Short mmCIF file of C-alpha atoms in Angstrom, two decimals:
data_model
loop_
_atom_site.label_atom_id
_atom_site.label_comp_id
_atom_site.label_asym_id
_atom_site.label_seq_id
_atom_site.Cartn_x
_atom_site.Cartn_y
_atom_site.Cartn_z
CA MET A 122 74.38 106.67 62.28
CA VAL A 123 77.23 105.31 64.40
CA ALA A 124 77.46 106.61 67.96
CA THR A 125 80.96 107.64 68.96
CA PHE A 126 82.18 107.92 72.53
CA THR A 127 85.81 108.76 71.95
CA GLY A 128 87.13 110.53 75.02
CA LYS A 129 83.93 109.87 76.99
CA VAL A 130 83.69 108.12 80.36
CA VAL A 131 80.82 105.66 80.67
CA LEU A 132 79.63 103.78 83.75
CA VAL A 133 77.70 100.51 83.36
CA THR A 134 76.19 98.83 86.41
CA GLY A 135 75.44 95.12 86.24
CA GLY A 136 78.27 94.97 83.71
CA GLY A 137 79.38 91.44 84.53
CA SER A 138 77.04 89.60 82.19
CA GLY A 139 74.10 89.79 79.79
CA ILE A 140 72.96 93.23 78.66
CA GLY A 141 75.43 94.96 80.97
CA ARG A 142 78.43 93.13 79.55
CA ALA A 143 77.26 93.60 75.96
CA SER A 144 76.79 97.31 76.63
CA ALA A 145 80.16 97.76 78.30
CA LEU A 146 81.83 96.11 75.32
CA ALA A 147 79.84 98.24 72.86
CA PHE A 148 80.69 101.51 74.62
CA ALA A 149 84.37 100.51 74.66
CA ARG A 150 84.21 99.57 70.98
CA GLU A 151 83.08 103.13 70.24
CA GLY A 152 86.00 104.67 72.13
CA ALA A 153 84.72 105.11 75.69
CA LYS A 154 86.64 104.54 78.88
CA VAL A 155 84.33 102.18 80.72
CA VAL A 156 83.73 101.64 84.41
CA VAL A 157 82.17 98.22 84.99
CA ALA A 158 80.25 97.81 88.24
CA ASP A 159 78.80 94.55 89.50
CA VAL A 160 78.32 92.63 92.72
CA ALA A 161 79.81 89.57 90.99
CA VAL A 162 83.56 90.15 91.07
CA GLU A 163 84.74 87.39 88.74
CA ALA A 164 82.19 88.27 86.07
CA GLY A 165 82.96 91.99 86.27
CA VAL A 166 86.70 91.45 86.07
CA ASP A 167 86.14 89.20 83.06
CA THR A 168 84.23 91.96 81.27
CA VAL A 169 87.12 94.36 81.89
CA SER A 170 89.58 91.76 80.58
CA LYS A 171 87.56 91.40 77.39
CA ILE A 172 87.53 95.17 76.91
CA GLU A 173 91.28 95.47 77.49
CA ALA A 174 91.96 92.61 75.09
CA THR A 175 89.90 94.06 72.26
CA TYR A 176 88.96 97.72 72.53
CA GLY A 177 90.77 99.73 75.15
CA GLU A 178 90.49 100.95 78.70
CA ALA A 179 88.22 99.89 81.59
CA ILE A 180 88.19 99.34 85.32
CA PHE A 181 86.02 97.19 87.59
CA VAL A 182 84.46 98.38 90.85
CA LYS A 183 82.63 95.87 93.03
CA THR A 184 79.30 97.49 93.86
CA ASP A 185 76.02 96.55 95.47
CA VAL A 186 73.76 99.23 94.01
CA SER A 187 71.27 98.88 96.87
CA LYS A 188 73.82 100.29 99.32
CA ALA A 189 74.36 104.05 99.34
CA ALA A 190 77.96 103.92 100.60
CA GLU A 191 78.99 101.55 97.79
CA VAL A 192 77.30 103.60 95.08
CA LYS A 193 78.86 106.80 96.38
CA LYS A 194 82.26 105.10 96.36
CA LEU A 195 81.65 103.85 92.79
CA ILE A 196 80.87 107.31 91.43
CA LYS A 197 83.84 108.86 93.26
CA LYS A 198 86.15 106.13 91.94
CA THR A 199 84.90 106.80 88.40
CA VAL A 200 85.63 110.53 88.62
CA ASP A 201 88.91 110.07 90.50
CA THR A 202 90.15 107.61 87.86
CA TYR A 203 88.98 109.26 84.65
CA GLY A 204 88.12 112.83 85.65
CA ALA A 205 84.49 112.76 84.54
CA ILE A 206 81.30 110.75 84.21
CA ASP A 207 79.76 111.55 80.85
CA CYS A 208 77.25 108.72 80.55
CA ALA A 209 75.74 106.13 82.85
CA PHE A 210 73.75 103.01 82.08
CA ASN A 211 72.06 102.05 85.35
CA ASN A 212 71.40 98.51 84.27
CA ALA A 213 71.81 96.35 87.39
CA GLY A 214 68.68 94.44 88.29
CA ILE A 215 67.14 91.13 89.30
CA LYS A 216 63.88 89.34 88.56
CA GLY A 217 63.32 87.89 92.02
CA VAL A 218 61.38 84.79 93.02
CA SER A 219 58.28 83.73 91.10
CA SER A 220 55.12 83.98 93.18
CA SER A 221 51.65 85.48 93.14
CA THR A 222 51.15 88.90 94.68
CA ALA A 223 49.65 87.46 97.87
CA ALA A 224 52.36 84.82 98.20
CA CYS A 225 55.29 87.20 97.55
CA THR A 226 57.44 87.36 100.67
CA GLU A 227 58.50 90.62 102.25
CA GLU A 228 62.11 89.51 101.85
CA ASN A 229 61.70 89.00 98.10
CA TRP A 230 59.79 92.29 97.72
CA ASP A 231 62.45 94.27 99.57
CA ARG A 232 65.36 92.66 97.72
CA VAL A 233 63.89 93.29 94.26
CA LEU A 234 62.83 96.87 95.00
CA ASN A 235 66.15 97.66 96.71
CA ILE A 236 68.17 96.60 93.68
CA ASN A 237 65.89 97.50 90.78
CA LEU A 238 64.44 100.78 92.05
CA LYS A 239 66.43 102.05 95.01
CA GLY A 240 69.61 101.09 93.12
CA VAL A 241 68.63 103.25 90.14
CA TRP A 242 67.72 106.14 92.45
CA LEU A 243 71.01 105.88 94.37
CA CYS A 244 73.00 105.82 91.13
CA MET A 245 71.30 108.97 89.89
CA LYS A 246 71.58 110.59 93.31
CA TYR A 247 75.38 110.43 93.11
CA GLN A 248 75.82 110.71 89.32
CA ILE A 249 73.78 113.89 88.83
CA PRO A 250 75.84 116.26 91.01
CA TYR A 251 79.01 115.40 89.06
CA MET A 252 77.20 115.77 85.74
CA ARG A 253 75.80 119.16 86.78
CA GLU A 254 79.26 120.33 87.76
CA GLN A 255 80.76 119.30 84.43
CA GLY A 256 77.91 120.85 82.43
CA GLY A 257 75.81 117.87 81.38
CA GLY A 258 75.61 114.16 80.74
CA ALA A 259 73.34 111.30 79.74
CA ILE A 260 71.75 108.63 81.91
CA VAL A 261 69.86 105.52 80.84
CA ASN A 262 67.91 103.59 83.47
CA MET A 263 66.96 99.97 82.94
CA SER A 264 63.22 99.34 83.05
CA ALA A 265 61.43 96.65 81.03
CA ALA A 266 58.46 95.99 78.80
CA ALA A 267 56.93 94.78 82.08
CA GLY A 268 57.12 98.40 83.22
CA LEU A 269 54.55 99.30 80.57
CA SER A 270 51.50 97.38 79.37
CA ASN A 271 53.14 93.96 79.23
CA CYS A 272 53.00 93.30 82.99
CA LEU A 273 54.52 90.04 84.18
CA GLU A 274 52.34 87.65 86.15
CA ARG A 275 53.88 86.01 89.23
CA PHE A 276 56.56 88.68 89.50
CA PRO A 277 54.79 91.50 91.36
CA ALA A 278 57.91 93.07 92.85
CA TYR A 279 59.75 93.02 89.51
CA THR A 280 56.78 94.53 87.66
CA ALA A 281 56.29 97.19 90.32
CA SER A 282 59.97 98.11 90.27
CA LYS A 283 60.09 98.46 86.50
CA ASN A 284 56.96 100.63 86.42
CA ALA A 285 58.46 102.81 89.15
CA VAL A 286 61.77 103.20 87.31
CA ILE A 287 59.91 104.83 84.43
CA GLY A 288 58.21 107.31 86.75
CA LEU A 289 61.48 108.06 88.51
CA THR A 290 63.23 108.54 85.18
CA LYS A 291 60.64 111.02 83.94
CA THR A 292 60.73 113.01 87.18
CA ALA A 293 64.51 113.30 87.10
CA ALA A 294 64.48 114.14 83.38
CA LEU A 295 62.21 117.13 84.06
CA GLU A 296 64.26 118.30 87.02
CA TYR A 297 67.64 118.31 85.26
CA ALA A 298 66.83 119.04 81.62
CA LYS A 299 68.04 122.64 81.88
CA ALA A 300 71.27 121.40 83.46
CA GLY A 301 72.07 119.57 80.23
CA ILE A 302 71.45 116.11 81.67
CA ARG A 303 69.27 113.81 79.57
CA ILE A 304 67.66 110.89 81.42
CA ASN A 305 65.80 108.10 79.65
CA ALA A 306 64.58 104.59 80.39
CA LEU A 307 65.19 101.45 78.35
CA CYS A 308 62.41 98.84 78.23
CA PRO A 309 63.51 95.50 76.74
CA GLY A 310 61.16 92.64 76.05
CA TYR A 311 62.24 89.00 75.94
CA ILE A 312 66.04 89.08 75.80
CA TYR A 313 67.95 85.80 75.83
CA THR A 314 70.61 86.46 78.44
CA PRO A 315 72.68 83.88 80.38
CA MET A 316 70.36 84.48 83.35
CA VAL A 317 67.31 83.62 81.25
CA GLU A 318 69.02 80.58 79.77
CA SER A 319 69.87 79.30 83.27
CA GLU A 320 66.31 79.93 84.46
CA ILE A 321 64.81 77.99 81.56
CA HIS A 322 67.16 75.05 82.06
CA GLN A 323 66.40 74.97 85.79
CA ASN A 324 62.73 74.57 84.93
CA HIS A 325 63.61 71.53 82.80
CA GLN A 326 61.50 72.96 80.01
CA ASN A 327 64.31 74.46 77.98
CA SER A 328 63.13 73.94 74.41
CA ASP A 329 59.37 74.18 74.98
CA LEU A 330 59.46 77.26 77.22
CA LYS A 331 61.99 79.06 75.07
CA ASP A 332 59.90 78.50 71.93
CA LEU A 333 56.64 79.31 73.70
CA MET A 334 57.90 82.69 74.84
CA ALA A 335 59.46 83.47 71.45
CA ASN A 336 56.11 82.78 69.79
CA LYS A 337 54.51 85.54 71.89
CA VAL A 338 56.72 88.10 70.14
CA PRO A 339 55.38 89.41 66.81
CA MET A 340 58.87 89.09 65.32
CA GLY A 341 58.89 85.45 66.44
CA ARG A 342 62.20 85.43 68.28
CA TRP A 343 64.09 86.49 71.39
CA GLY A 344 66.16 89.63 71.37
CA THR A 345 69.88 89.58 72.08
CA PRO A 346 71.89 91.52 74.67
CA GLU A 347 73.82 93.10 71.82
CA GLU A 348 70.62 94.54 70.32
CA ILE A 349 69.76 96.21 73.63
CA ALA A 350 73.32 97.47 73.98
CA GLU A 351 73.02 99.35 70.69
CA ILE A 352 69.93 101.19 71.97
CA ALA A 353 71.74 102.09 75.21
CA LEU A 354 74.50 103.58 73.05
CA PHE A 355 71.98 105.53 70.99
CA LEU A 356 70.26 107.00 74.04
CA CYS A 357 73.60 108.08 75.54
CA SER A 358 74.94 109.47 72.29
CA ASP A 359 74.76 112.94 70.75
CA THR A 360 72.52 111.39 68.09
CA ALA A 361 69.78 111.31 70.74
CA SER A 362 70.45 114.90 71.84
CA TYR A 363 66.73 115.81 71.89
CA VAL A 364 65.51 112.59 73.52
CA ASN A 365 64.70 113.14 77.18
CA GLY A 366 62.29 111.60 79.68
CA HIS A 367 61.46 108.79 77.25
CA ALA A 368 60.77 105.12 77.94
CA MET A 369 62.10 103.38 74.84
CA VAL A 370 60.63 99.96 74.14
CA VAL A 371 62.85 97.39 72.43
CA ASP A 372 60.73 94.23 72.30
CA GLY A 373 60.12 93.00 68.76
CA GLY A 374 56.59 94.38 68.89
CA LEU A 375 55.51 92.65 72.11
CA VAL A 376 53.92 95.67 73.78
CA ALA A 377 52.24 96.73 70.54
#
């Protein structure tokens, strides 16, 4: 079943590249007016340009999701521009620096948790009041397969943040279910984004590491940003009208 967002206003954080860009384009393709938020200005503006050239209407708002004032401004700009905020994909996140738990620096810990967890909380903090006022909405928070049983060695802050996003999502889903706001988490596995591609090339192990990781997946391949985008659309759509407080795994069978 095709999700339609005609007349809907959708906010996507981290919309400058990877899953965020693919999702912004997919929401626009299905008729949504899209607000693209990212700390990377050039990338965010480019996503908006692609939407305007192919599907329709979008704006870019430079936003650091770890800063309350910027998130508050983002949500206000969304409502002031389009009059509503029907759906939000709180996707912005980082992996952080690779290190063991004992070697993880406080700086790295704080940066990862501030963006991946505090950023999701701040987005919901300012999205929910508008959604309550308008009678409902749908929120999808980005977690990861690492937030479930497939924990990621040498990325303690990332793993902790993604586990916490699931707990936060479920708490909020319970609190606002009767207000007509559905809140779910999305848990991708190995997705071949530009960030991952750059990371692999920096390690000078591009072909071996890419294949090694793909072989860990029962389906034998990486996922694509576009595949994750389609699940974000589903969770925000009326098709998923009875899905709430759920952590949806999209990983080719990795967690299983």
